Amino acid sequence: MLFQTKMLMGEVMREAAFSLAEAKFTAGDFSTTVIQNVNKAQVKIRAKKDNVAGVTLPVFEHYHEGTDSYELTGLARGGEQLAKLKRNYAKAVELLVELASLQTSFVTLDEAIKITNRRVNAIEHVIIPRIERTLAYIITELDEREREEFYRLKKIQEKKKILKEKSEKDLQQRRAAGEVIEPANLLAEEKDEDLLFE
Amino acid sequence: MPESAELYFNVDHGYLEGLVRGCKASLLTQQDYINLVQCENLEDLKIHLQTTDYGNFLADQTGPLTVSIIDTKMRKKLCREFEYFRNHSLEPLSTFFTYMTCSYMIDNVILLMNGALQKKPVKDILAKCHPLGSFMEMEAVNIAETASDLFNAVLVETPLAPFFQDCMSENTLDELNIELLRNKLYKSYLEAFYKFCKNHGDVTAEVMCPILEFEADRRAFIITLNSFGTELTKDDRQSLYPTCGKLYPEGLCLLAQAEDFEQVKRVADHYAVYKPLLDAVGNNNEGKALEDVFFEREVQMNVLAFNRQFHYGVFYAYIKLREQEMRNIVWIAECISQRHRTKINSYIPIL
């Protein structure tokens, strides 16, 4: 779109320069008259902001102000060519304004794209690997701890087993020595002498 | 002297008339124009011009050649020839020459006034002035503060003074639009020139008066056409029409009332001379432009002036034809340098 506008700009400027030559042919040299009567600009530009995909772009809009102070130039000779010349250059100026808007938005968008690209690259190649590494570390740590826990449990079981064996042995020894009195077993079927009637 | 032009003319002016006829013979012909049109760039153009009477006028030009350089050099050459004629002339031919320079002086004065009022440096403006219209008091322009000061101090000495007096009544110089002033001055100049030629009588009057009448009418037509759509009132417009032409008085009244091109054409239909000219004008891009049609007629009349002898019109005609030739060459040069050859043949052929 920008390319087409630039090509069109080339054409329009060429046309305008040629109509200047035509006007000079008929009206003589009016350049000094024009230069000396310059006071205020007739075509002015306003800048507005436009938001595209989150990027604020400046947009230029032209407006006319004041009257044409060159209306009577070329009254005696070449007025028609001068009018054509004014029209051509006005068209050229409008096209230039449009081109300016397009160019600035192009440059701004370009900047925005570059910034976004850099962020994407950074995230992709720096942040994510960092997090992944952290994840992997955490996982290894957890695995380690689990293994530690497991090992600890096993050790404790072994120790308990040894303790239990030891106390069994002890008990048997004391039983054999007759020092242990078996507590009464509620569940055993024994006759109770105190009972008279069965 | 009424009928004795053939007897007494050559005593005072024969040498100059012979010289001007020789110069006229060196105007570019159709063949030269065809050669120029076929040039590829400005260097080629320069080489072709060397074979004509222009000779080596660009020979000492170093650096890249531009159209404006060609234009200035051609104008300098024309000025040299004109100055030569003027320096060797006697009365009343010298007054005639002074009248011829008045139109350039008017342009220069307008430029100077504008520049002085805006306090621009005088040297820049002097460089832009037309050399044929220079007068002695030009550098003194910057001492004036307002336009009326300017008039009283400087312009009163120039031959333009009576023209200014026609236009101004009570010091209205300050408020007048610069273009209106220029056209009013030109109108009084044209009328004064016409009176001078008529009073001189005999062959000069017979040759010059139709040319000046045509110039007056042409200005009237063009001012009318160009003032459609501007803020120029009808009365203002009428005050700008020179009254020494065929259109005076009825045609000028009708023109002042005209609102569009059709009405102007109807006015021209009343006059047998102008009817075919305005009929040849097409609409917008087809056909010829009105200005081109007028240029062609002017060239025609100027060439016819050379068919008679013993009058001053040959000098006027020669200068005008040279100017047209300069315009043609500049046009062709611009078309070549801008590579825009579609309209390169719309120069005005002279011979």
Coordinates of C-alpha atoms in Angstrom, one line a residue:
Chain A
M1 CA 0.0 0.0 0.0
L2 CA 2.9 2.3 0.9
F3 CA 4.7 1.3 -2.3
Q4 CA 1.6 2.1 -4.5
T5 CA 1.2 5.5 -2.8
K6 CA 4.9 6.3 -3.4
M7 CA 4.6 5.4 -7.1
L8 CA 1.4 7.5 -7.4
M9 CA 3.3 10.3 -5.6
G10 CA 6.0 10.2 -8.3
E11 CA 3.4 10.5 -11.0
V12 CA 1.6 13.4 -9.4
M13 CA 4.8 15.3 -8.8
R14 CA 5.8 14.9 -12.4
E15 CA 2.4 16.1 -13.5
A16 CA 2.6 19.1 -11.2
A17 CA 6.1 20.0 -12.4
F18 CA 5.0 19.8 -16.0
S19 CA 2.0 22.0 -15.4
L20 CA 4.4 24.5 -13.8
A21 CA 6.3 24.6 -17.1
E22 CA 3.1 25.1 -19.0
A23 CA 2.0 27.9 -16.8
K24 CA 5.4 29.6 -17.1
F25 CA 5.1 29.3 -20.9
T26 CA 1.9 31.2 -20.9
A27 CA 2.1 33.5 -18.0
G28 CA 5.7 34.4 -17.9
D29 CA 7.7 34.3 -14.7
F30 CA 5.5 34.7 -11.7
S31 CA 7.7 33.0 -9.2
T32 CA 8.9 36.2 -7.5
T33 CA 5.3 37.5 -7.2
V34 CA 4.3 34.3 -5.6
I35 CA 7.3 34.2 -3.2
Q36 CA 6.7 37.8 -2.1
N37 CA 3.1 37.4 -1.3
V38 CA 3.6 34.5 1.1
N39 CA 2.2 35.1 4.5
K40 CA 0.1 32.4 6.1
A41 CA -0.2 28.7 5.2
Q42 CA -3.4 27.9 3.5
V43 CA -3.4 24.1 4.0
K44 CA -2.7 23.0 7.5
I45 CA -2.4 19.6 9.2
R46 CA -3.9 18.1 12.3
A47 CA -2.5 15.1 14.0
K48 CA -4.9 12.5 15.5
K49 CA -4.3 9.3 17.3
D50 CA -5.4 5.9 16.1
N51 CA -5.2 2.7 17.9
V52 CA -4.4 -0.4 16.0
A53 CA -3.9 -3.7 17.8
G54 CA -2.9 -1.9 20.9
V55 CA -0.4 0.4 19.2
T56 CA -1.2 4.2 19.0
L57 CA -0.5 5.6 15.6
P58 CA -0.4 9.2 14.6
V59 CA -2.7 10.1 11.6
F60 CA -2.4 13.4 9.7
E61 CA -5.4 15.1 8.4
H62 CA -5.3 18.3 6.3
Y63 CA -7.7 21.2 6.4
H64 CA -8.0 24.4 4.5
E65 CA -7.8 27.7 6.2
G66 CA -8.1 31.2 4.9
T67 CA -8.7 32.4 1.4
D68 CA -6.6 32.0 -1.7
S69 CA -4.3 35.0 -1.8
Y70 CA -3.2 34.2 -5.3
E71 CA -6.6 34.4 -6.9
L72 CA -5.8 37.3 -9.1
T73 CA -2.3 36.2 -10.1
G74 CA -2.1 35.7 -13.9
L75 CA -5.3 37.7 -14.4
A76 CA -3.9 39.1 -17.6
R77 CA -2.1 36.1 -18.9
G78 CA -2.1 32.4 -18.2
G79 CA -4.9 32.4 -15.6
E80 CA -6.2 29.0 -16.7
Q81 CA -2.8 27.4 -16.6
L82 CA -2.2 28.8 -13.2
A83 CA -5.5 27.5 -11.9
K84 CA -4.6 24.0 -13.3
L85 CA -1.2 24.4 -11.6
K86 CA -2.7 25.2 -8.3
R87 CA -5.0 22.2 -8.5
N88 CA -2.1 19.9 -9.4
Y89 CA 0.0 21.1 -6.6
A90 CA -2.9 20.9 -4.1
K91 CA -3.4 17.3 -5.1
A92 CA 0.3 16.7 -4.7
V93 CA 0.2 18.2 -1.2
E94 CA -2.8 16.1 -0.2
L95 CA -1.0 13.0 -1.4
L96 CA 2.1 14.0 0.5
V97 CA 0.1 14.3 3.7
E98 CA -1.4 10.9 3.2
L99 CA 2.0 9.5 2.5
A100 CA 3.4 11.1 5.7
S101 CA 0.6 9.4 7.7
L102 CA 1.3 6.0 6.1
Q103 CA 5.1 6.3 6.5
T104 CA 4.9 7.2 10.2
S105 CA 2.4 4.4 11.0
F106 CA 4.7 2.1 9.1
V107 CA 7.7 3.1 11.1
T108 CA 5.8 3.0 14.4
L109 CA 4.4 -0.4 13.7
D110 CA 7.8 -1.6 12.7
E111 CA 9.2 -0.5 16.1
A112 CA 6.3 -2.2 17.9
I113 CA 6.9 -5.4 15.9
K114 CA 10.6 -5.4 16.7
I115 CA 9.9 -4.9 20.4
T116 CA 7.3 -7.7 20.5
N117 CA 9.7 -9.9 18.6
R118 CA 12.5 -9.3 21.1
R119 CA 10.1 -10.1 24.0
V120 CA 9.0 -13.3 22.3
N121 CA 12.6 -14.3 21.8
A122 CA 13.5 -13.5 25.3
I123 CA 10.7 -15.5 26.7
E124 CA 11.3 -18.4 24.4
H125 CA 15.0 -18.7 25.0
V126 CA 15.5 -17.4 28.5
I127 CA 12.5 -17.6 30.7
I128 CA 11.2 -20.9 29.7
P129 CA 14.4 -22.9 30.0
R130 CA 15.0 -21.3 33.4
I131 CA 11.6 -22.5 34.6
E132 CA 12.2 -25.9 33.1
R133 CA 15.5 -26.2 34.9
T134 CA 13.9 -25.2 38.1
L135 CA 11.2 -27.8 37.6
A136 CA 13.7 -30.5 36.9
Y137 CA 15.7 -29.6 40.0
I138 CA 12.6 -29.7 42.1
I139 CA 11.7 -33.1 40.7
T140 CA 15.1 -34.5 41.4
E141 CA 15.0 -33.1 44.9
L142 CA 11.6 -34.7 45.6
D143 CA 12.9 -38.0 44.3
E144 CA 15.9 -37.7 46.5
R145 CA 13.8 -37.0 49.6
E146 CA 11.5 -39.9 48.8
R147 CA 14.4 -42.2 48.5
E148 CA 15.8 -40.9 51.7
E149 CA 12.4 -41.5 53.4
F150 CA 12.2 -45.0 52.1
Y151 CA 15.7 -45.8 53.2
R152 CA 14.9 -44.4 56.6
L153 CA 11.8 -46.5 57.0
K154 CA 13.6 -49.6 55.9
K155 CA 16.3 -49.0 58.5
I156 CA 13.8 -48.4 61.2
Q157 CA 12.0 -51.6 60.3
E158 CA 15.2 -53.6 60.5
K159 CA 16.0 -52.1 63.9
K160 CA 12.5 -52.9 65.2
K161 CA 12.8 -56.4 64.0
I162 CA 16.1 -56.8 65.8
L163 CA 14.6 -55.3 69.0
K164 CA 11.6 -57.6 68.7
E165 CA 13.7 -60.7 68.3
K166 CA 15.8 -59.7 71.3
S167 CA 12.8 -59.2 73.5
E168 CA 11.3 -62.5 72.4
K169 CA 14.5 -64.3 73.3
D170 CA 14.4 -62.6 76.6
L171 CA 10.9 -63.6 77.3
Q172 CA 11.5 -67.2 76.4
Q173 CA 14.5 -67.3 78.7
R174 CA 12.4 -66.0 81.5
R175 CA 9.6 -68.3 80.8
A176 CA 12.0 -71.2 80.9
A177 CA 13.3 -70.0 84.2
G178 CA 9.8 -69.9 85.6
E179 CA 9.7 -66.3 86.5
V180 CA 6.8 -65.5 84.3
I181 CA 3.3 -66.0 85.4
E182 CA 0.9 -66.3 82.6
P183 CA -2.0 -63.9 83.1
A184 CA -5.3 -65.6 83.1
N185 CA -6.7 -66.2 79.7
L186 CA -10.3 -65.3 79.5
L187 CA -10.8 -67.3 76.5
A188 CA -9.4 -70.6 77.7
E189 CA -11.9 -73.2 78.8
E190 CA -11.0 -74.0 82.4
K191 CA -13.0 -75.2 85.2
D192 CA -13.5 -72.7 87.9
E193 CA -13.6 -74.4 91.4
D194 CA -15.7 -71.8 92.9
L195 CA -18.6 -72.5 90.7
L196 CA -21.0 -75.1 92.4
F197 CA -23.3 -75.9 89.7
E198 CA -22.3 -76.4 86.1
Chain B
M1 CA 5.3 64.2 -41.6
P2 CA 2.2 62.7 -43.3
E3 CA 2.9 61.2 -46.6
S4 CA 6.7 61.4 -46.9
A5 CA 7.8 58.4 -45.0
E6 CA 9.6 56.9 -47.9
L7 CA 11.4 60.2 -48.4
Y8 CA 12.7 60.9 -44.9
F9 CA 12.6 57.6 -43.0
N10 CA 15.9 56.2 -44.2
V11 CA 17.8 59.4 -43.2
D12 CA 17.3 58.8 -39.5
H13 CA 16.3 55.2 -39.2
G14 CA 17.4 53.4 -42.3
Y15 CA 20.5 51.7 -40.7
L16 CA 18.5 50.4 -37.8
E17 CA 15.7 49.1 -40.0
G18 CA 18.2 47.2 -42.1
L19 CA 19.8 45.8 -39.0
V20 CA 16.5 44.6 -37.5
R21 CA 15.5 42.9 -40.8
G22 CA 18.8 41.1 -40.7
C23 CA 18.2 40.0 -37.2
K24 CA 14.7 38.9 -38.1
A25 CA 16.2 36.6 -40.8
S26 CA 18.0 34.7 -38.1
L27 CA 14.9 33.7 -36.2
L28 CA 14.6 29.9 -35.8
T29 CA 12.7 28.2 -38.6
Q30 CA 10.5 25.2 -38.6
Q31 CA 13.4 23.0 -39.5
D32 CA 15.3 24.2 -36.5
Y33 CA 12.4 23.5 -34.2
I34 CA 12.1 20.0 -35.6
N35 CA 15.8 19.4 -34.8
L36 CA 15.4 20.8 -31.3
V37 CA 12.3 18.6 -30.6
Q38 CA 14.3 15.5 -31.4
C39 CA 17.1 16.3 -28.8
E40 CA 17.5 13.8 -26.0
N41 CA 18.8 16.1 -23.4
L42 CA 19.9 19.7 -22.8
E43 CA 23.4 19.2 -24.0
D44 CA 22.0 18.1 -27.4
L45 CA 19.9 21.2 -27.4
K46 CA 22.9 23.4 -26.7
I47 CA 24.7 21.8 -29.6
H48 CA 21.8 22.4 -32.0
L49 CA 21.5 26.0 -30.9
Q50 CA 25.1 26.5 -31.7
T51 CA 24.3 26.0 -35.4
T52 CA 21.7 28.8 -35.3
D53 CA 22.2 32.5 -34.8
Y54 CA 22.5 31.8 -31.1
G55 CA 25.9 30.6 -31.6
N56 CA 28.0 30.0 -28.6
F57 CA 26.0 31.9 -26.1
L58 CA 26.2 28.9 -23.8
A59 CA 29.8 28.3 -24.5
D60 CA 31.2 29.6 -21.2
Q61 CA 28.7 27.7 -19.1
T62 CA 30.4 25.3 -16.8
G63 CA 28.5 23.0 -14.5
P64 CA 25.2 21.3 -15.2
L65 CA 22.9 23.0 -17.7
T66 CA 19.5 23.9 -16.5
V67 CA 16.5 25.4 -18.2
S68 CA 16.7 28.6 -16.2
I69 CA 20.3 29.2 -17.2
I70 CA 19.3 28.9 -20.9
D71 CA 16.4 31.3 -20.2
T72 CA 18.7 33.9 -18.6
K73 CA 21.3 33.8 -21.2
M74 CA 18.8 34.1 -24.0
R75 CA 17.3 37.1 -22.3
K76 CA 20.7 38.7 -21.9
K77 CA 21.4 38.3 -25.6
L78 CA 18.1 39.9 -26.5
C79 CA 18.8 42.8 -24.1
R80 CA 22.2 43.4 -25.8
E81 CA 20.6 43.6 -29.2
F82 CA 17.9 45.9 -27.9
E83 CA 20.3 48.2 -26.1
Y84 CA 22.3 48.4 -29.4
F85 CA 19.2 49.5 -31.3
R86 CA 18.2 51.9 -28.6
N87 CA 21.6 53.6 -28.3
H88 CA 21.7 54.2 -32.0
S89 CA 18.2 55.6 -32.4
L90 CA 17.0 59.1 -32.9
E91 CA 13.7 60.8 -32.0
P92 CA 11.0 59.8 -32.4
L93 CA 12.2 56.2 -32.6
S94 CA 13.8 56.6 -29.1
T95 CA 10.4 57.5 -27.6
F96 CA 9.0 54.5 -29.3
F97 CA 11.7 52.3 -27.7
T98 CA 11.0 53.9 -24.3
Y99 CA 7.3 52.9 -24.8
M100 CA 8.3 49.4 -25.6
T101 CA 10.3 49.1 -22.4
C102 CA 7.5 50.5 -20.3
S103 CA 5.7 47.2 -20.1
Y104 CA 8.8 45.5 -18.5
M105 CA 9.2 48.5 -16.3
I106 CA 5.7 48.1 -14.9
D107 CA 6.5 44.5 -13.9
N108 CA 9.7 45.5 -12.3
V109 CA 8.1 48.4 -10.4
I110 CA 5.4 46.1 -9.0
L111 CA 8.1 43.7 -7.9
L112 CA 10.1 46.4 -6.3
M113 CA 7.1 47.9 -4.5
N114 CA 6.2 44.6 -3.2
G115 CA 9.7 43.9 -2.0
A116 CA 10.2 47.3 -0.5
L117 CA 6.9 47.1 1.4
Q118 CA 8.0 43.8 2.9
K119 CA 11.5 45.1 3.7
K120 CA 13.2 42.5 1.5
P121 CA 16.8 43.2 0.5
V122 CA 16.9 45.2 -2.7
K123 CA 19.7 43.2 -4.3
D124 CA 17.7 40.0 -4.5
I125 CA 14.8 41.8 -6.1
L126 CA 17.1 43.6 -8.6
A127 CA 18.4 40.2 -9.7
K128 CA 14.9 39.1 -10.5
C129 CA 13.9 42.2 -12.5
H130 CA 13.6 42.0 -16.2
P131 CA 16.7 43.7 -17.7
L132 CA 14.8 45.4 -20.5
G133 CA 12.8 47.3 -18.0
S134 CA 15.5 48.7 -15.9
F135 CA 15.5 52.4 -15.0
M136 CA 17.9 54.6 -13.2
E137 CA 16.2 55.0 -9.9
M138 CA 15.8 51.3 -9.2
E139 CA 18.2 51.0 -6.4
A140 CA 16.7 54.0 -4.6
V141 CA 13.6 52.1 -4.0
N142 CA 14.5 50.9 -0.5
I143 CA 14.4 54.3 1.0
A144 CA 10.7 54.5 0.8
E145 CA 8.5 53.4 3.7
T146 CA 5.0 53.3 2.2
A147 CA 3.8 53.0 -1.3
S148 CA 2.9 56.7 -1.7
D149 CA 6.3 57.6 -0.5
L150 CA 7.7 55.4 -3.1
F151 CA 5.7 57.1 -5.7
N152 CA 6.6 60.6 -4.7
A153 CA 10.2 60.0 -4.3
V154 CA 11.2 57.6 -7.0
L155 CA 8.6 56.8 -9.6
V156 CA 7.8 60.4 -10.4
E157 CA 11.0 60.6 -12.4
T158 CA 10.3 57.5 -14.5
P159 CA 8.3 57.4 -17.7
L160 CA 5.7 55.5 -15.7
A161 CA 4.6 58.6 -13.8
P162 CA 1.6 59.5 -16.0
F163 CA 0.3 55.9 -15.8
F164 CA 0.3 56.0 -12.0
Q165 CA -1.6 59.3 -12.1
D166 CA -4.3 57.8 -14.2
C167 CA -4.8 55.0 -11.7
M168 CA -4.7 56.8 -8.4
S169 CA -6.9 59.4 -7.1
E170 CA -6.3 60.1 -3.4
N171 CA -3.2 58.1 -2.4
T172 CA -5.1 54.8 -2.8
L173 CA -1.8 53.1 -3.6
D174 CA -1.6 51.5 -0.3
E175 CA -4.8 49.5 -0.3
L176 CA -4.8 48.5 -3.9
N177 CA -4.3 44.9 -4.6
I178 CA -1.0 44.4 -6.4
E179 CA -2.4 42.6 -9.3
L180 CA -5.1 45.2 -9.9
L181 CA -2.4 47.9 -9.8
R182 CA -0.4 46.0 -12.3
N183 CA -3.3 45.7 -14.7
K184 CA -4.4 49.2 -14.3
L185 CA -0.9 50.5 -15.1
Y186 CA -0.8 48.3 -18.1
K187 CA -4.1 49.6 -19.3
S188 CA -3.0 53.3 -19.2
Y189 CA 0.4 52.3 -20.7
L190 CA -1.4 50.6 -23.7
E191 CA -3.7 53.5 -24.2
A192 CA -0.7 56.0 -24.1
F193 CA 1.3 53.9 -26.6
Y194 CA -1.7 53.7 -28.9
K195 CA -2.1 57.4 -28.9
F196 CA 1.5 57.9 -29.6
C197 CA 1.5 55.6 -32.6
K198 CA -1.7 57.2 -33.9
N199 CA -0.3 60.7 -33.6
H200 CA 2.8 59.7 -35.4
G201 CA 0.7 58.8 -38.3
D202 CA 1.4 57.2 -41.6
V203 CA 2.8 53.7 -42.0
T204 CA 3.7 53.3 -38.3
A205 CA 0.1 54.0 -37.3
E206 CA -1.2 51.6 -40.0
V207 CA 1.0 48.8 -38.7
M208 CA 1.1 49.3 -35.0
C209 CA -2.4 50.3 -34.3
P210 CA -4.0 47.0 -35.3
I211 CA -1.4 45.2 -33.2
L212 CA -2.1 47.3 -30.2
E213 CA -5.8 47.0 -30.7
F214 CA -5.5 43.2 -30.7
E215 CA -3.4 43.4 -27.5
A216 CA -6.0 45.5 -25.8
D217 CA -8.9 43.2 -26.8
R218 CA -6.9 40.1 -26.0
R219 CA -6.3 41.4 -22.5
A220 CA -10.0 42.2 -22.1
F221 CA -11.0 38.6 -23.1
I222 CA -8.4 37.0 -20.8
I223 CA -9.2 39.2 -17.8
T224 CA -12.9 38.4 -18.2
L225 CA -12.3 34.7 -18.5
N226 CA -9.9 34.6 -15.5
S227 CA -12.0 36.6 -13.3
F228 CA -14.9 34.1 -13.2
G229 CA -15.0 32.6 -9.8
T230 CA -12.7 35.2 -8.1
E231 CA -13.7 38.1 -5.9
L232 CA -13.2 40.7 -8.7
T233 CA -16.4 42.7 -9.1
K234 CA -17.8 43.6 -12.5
D235 CA -17.0 47.3 -12.0
D236 CA -13.4 46.5 -11.1
R237 CA -13.2 44.3 -14.1
Q238 CA -14.4 47.0 -16.4
S239 CA -11.9 49.4 -15.1
L240 CA -9.1 47.0 -16.1
Y241 CA -10.1 46.8 -19.8
P242 CA -7.9 48.9 -22.1
T243 CA -10.1 51.1 -24.3
C244 CA -8.0 51.3 -27.3
G245 CA -9.2 48.1 -29.0
K246 CA -12.0 47.2 -31.4
L247 CA -14.2 46.1 -28.5
Y248 CA -14.5 49.6 -27.2
P249 CA -17.2 50.6 -26.2
E250 CA -20.0 48.1 -26.7
G251 CA -17.9 45.0 -26.6
L252 CA -16.3 46.0 -23.3
C253 CA -19.7 46.6 -21.7
L254 CA -21.0 43.3 -22.8
L255 CA -17.8 41.6 -21.6
A256 CA -18.1 43.2 -18.2
Q257 CA -21.5 41.7 -17.8
A258 CA -20.5 38.2 -18.9
E259 CA -20.8 35.4 -16.5
D260 CA -19.3 32.4 -18.3
F261 CA -17.4 31.3 -21.4
E262 CA -20.5 31.0 -23.6
Q263 CA -21.4 34.6 -23.1
V264 CA -17.9 35.7 -23.9
K265 CA -18.0 33.7 -27.1
R266 CA -21.3 35.4 -28.0
V267 CA -19.6 38.8 -27.6
A268 CA -16.8 37.7 -29.8
D269 CA -19.3 36.6 -32.5
H270 CA -20.1 40.2 -33.1
Y271 CA -16.6 40.9 -34.3
A272 CA -15.5 39.2 -37.5
V273 CA -11.9 39.1 -36.4
Y274 CA -12.4 37.4 -33.1
K275 CA -15.1 35.0 -34.1
P276 CA -12.8 32.4 -35.7
L277 CA -10.3 32.7 -32.8
L278 CA -12.8 31.9 -30.1
D279 CA -14.4 29.2 -32.2
A280 CA -11.1 27.4 -32.5
V281 CA -10.9 27.0 -28.7
G282 CA -12.0 23.6 -27.5
N283 CA -13.2 22.6 -24.1
N284 CA -10.6 21.9 -21.5
N285 CA -8.2 19.3 -22.8
E286 CA -9.3 18.9 -26.3
G287 CA -8.6 21.5 -28.9
K288 CA -6.4 24.5 -28.2
A289 CA -6.3 26.7 -25.3
L290 CA -7.5 30.3 -25.7
E291 CA -4.0 31.6 -24.8
D292 CA -2.4 29.5 -27.5
V293 CA -4.9 30.8 -30.1
F294 CA -4.1 34.4 -29.1
F295 CA -0.4 33.8 -29.2
E296 CA -0.6 32.4 -32.7
R297 CA -2.6 35.4 -33.9
E298 CA -0.1 37.8 -32.3
V299 CA 2.8 36.0 -34.1
Q300 CA 0.9 36.2 -37.4
M301 CA 0.4 40.0 -37.0
N302 CA 4.0 40.5 -36.0
V303 CA 5.3 38.6 -39.0
L304 CA 3.0 40.6 -41.3
A305 CA 4.5 43.8 -40.0
F306 CA 7.7 43.0 -41.8
N307 CA 6.0 43.2 -45.1
R308 CA 5.9 46.9 -45.1
Q309 CA 8.8 49.3 -45.0
F310 CA 9.6 52.6 -43.4
H311 CA 7.8 52.2 -40.1
Y312 CA 8.7 51.5 -36.4
G313 CA 6.6 48.5 -36.1
V314 CA 9.4 46.2 -37.3
F315 CA 11.3 46.8 -34.1
Y316 CA 8.3 46.0 -31.9
A317 CA 7.5 43.0 -34.0
Y318 CA 11.1 41.7 -33.9
I319 CA 11.3 42.0 -30.1
K320 CA 7.9 40.2 -29.6
L321 CA 8.9 37.4 -32.0
R322 CA 12.2 36.9 -30.2
E323 CA 10.4 36.7 -27.0
Q324 CA 8.0 34.1 -28.4
E325 CA 11.0 32.2 -29.7
M326 CA 12.6 32.3 -26.2
R327 CA 9.4 30.9 -24.7
N328 CA 9.3 28.2 -27.3
I329 CA 12.9 27.1 -26.6
V330 CA 12.3 27.2 -22.9
W331 CA 9.2 25.0 -23.4
I332 CA 11.0 22.5 -25.5
A333 CA 13.9 22.4 -23.0
E334 CA 11.5 21.9 -20.1
C335 CA 9.8 19.0 -21.9
I336 CA 13.1 17.4 -22.6
S337 CA 14.5 17.8 -19.1
Q338 CA 11.3 16.5 -17.5
R339 CA 11.0 13.7 -20.0
H340 CA 7.4 14.6 -20.6
R341 CA 7.3 14.6 -24.4
T342 CA 3.6 14.3 -25.0
K343 CA 3.1 18.1 -25.4
I344 CA 6.5 19.0 -26.7
N345 CA 5.0 20.1 -30.0
S346 CA 2.7 22.7 -28.5
Y347 CA 5.1 25.5 -29.1
I348 CA 4.0 28.3 -31.3
P349 CA 5.6 28.1 -34.7
I350 CA 6.8 31.4 -36.1
L351 CA 8.1 31.1 -39.6

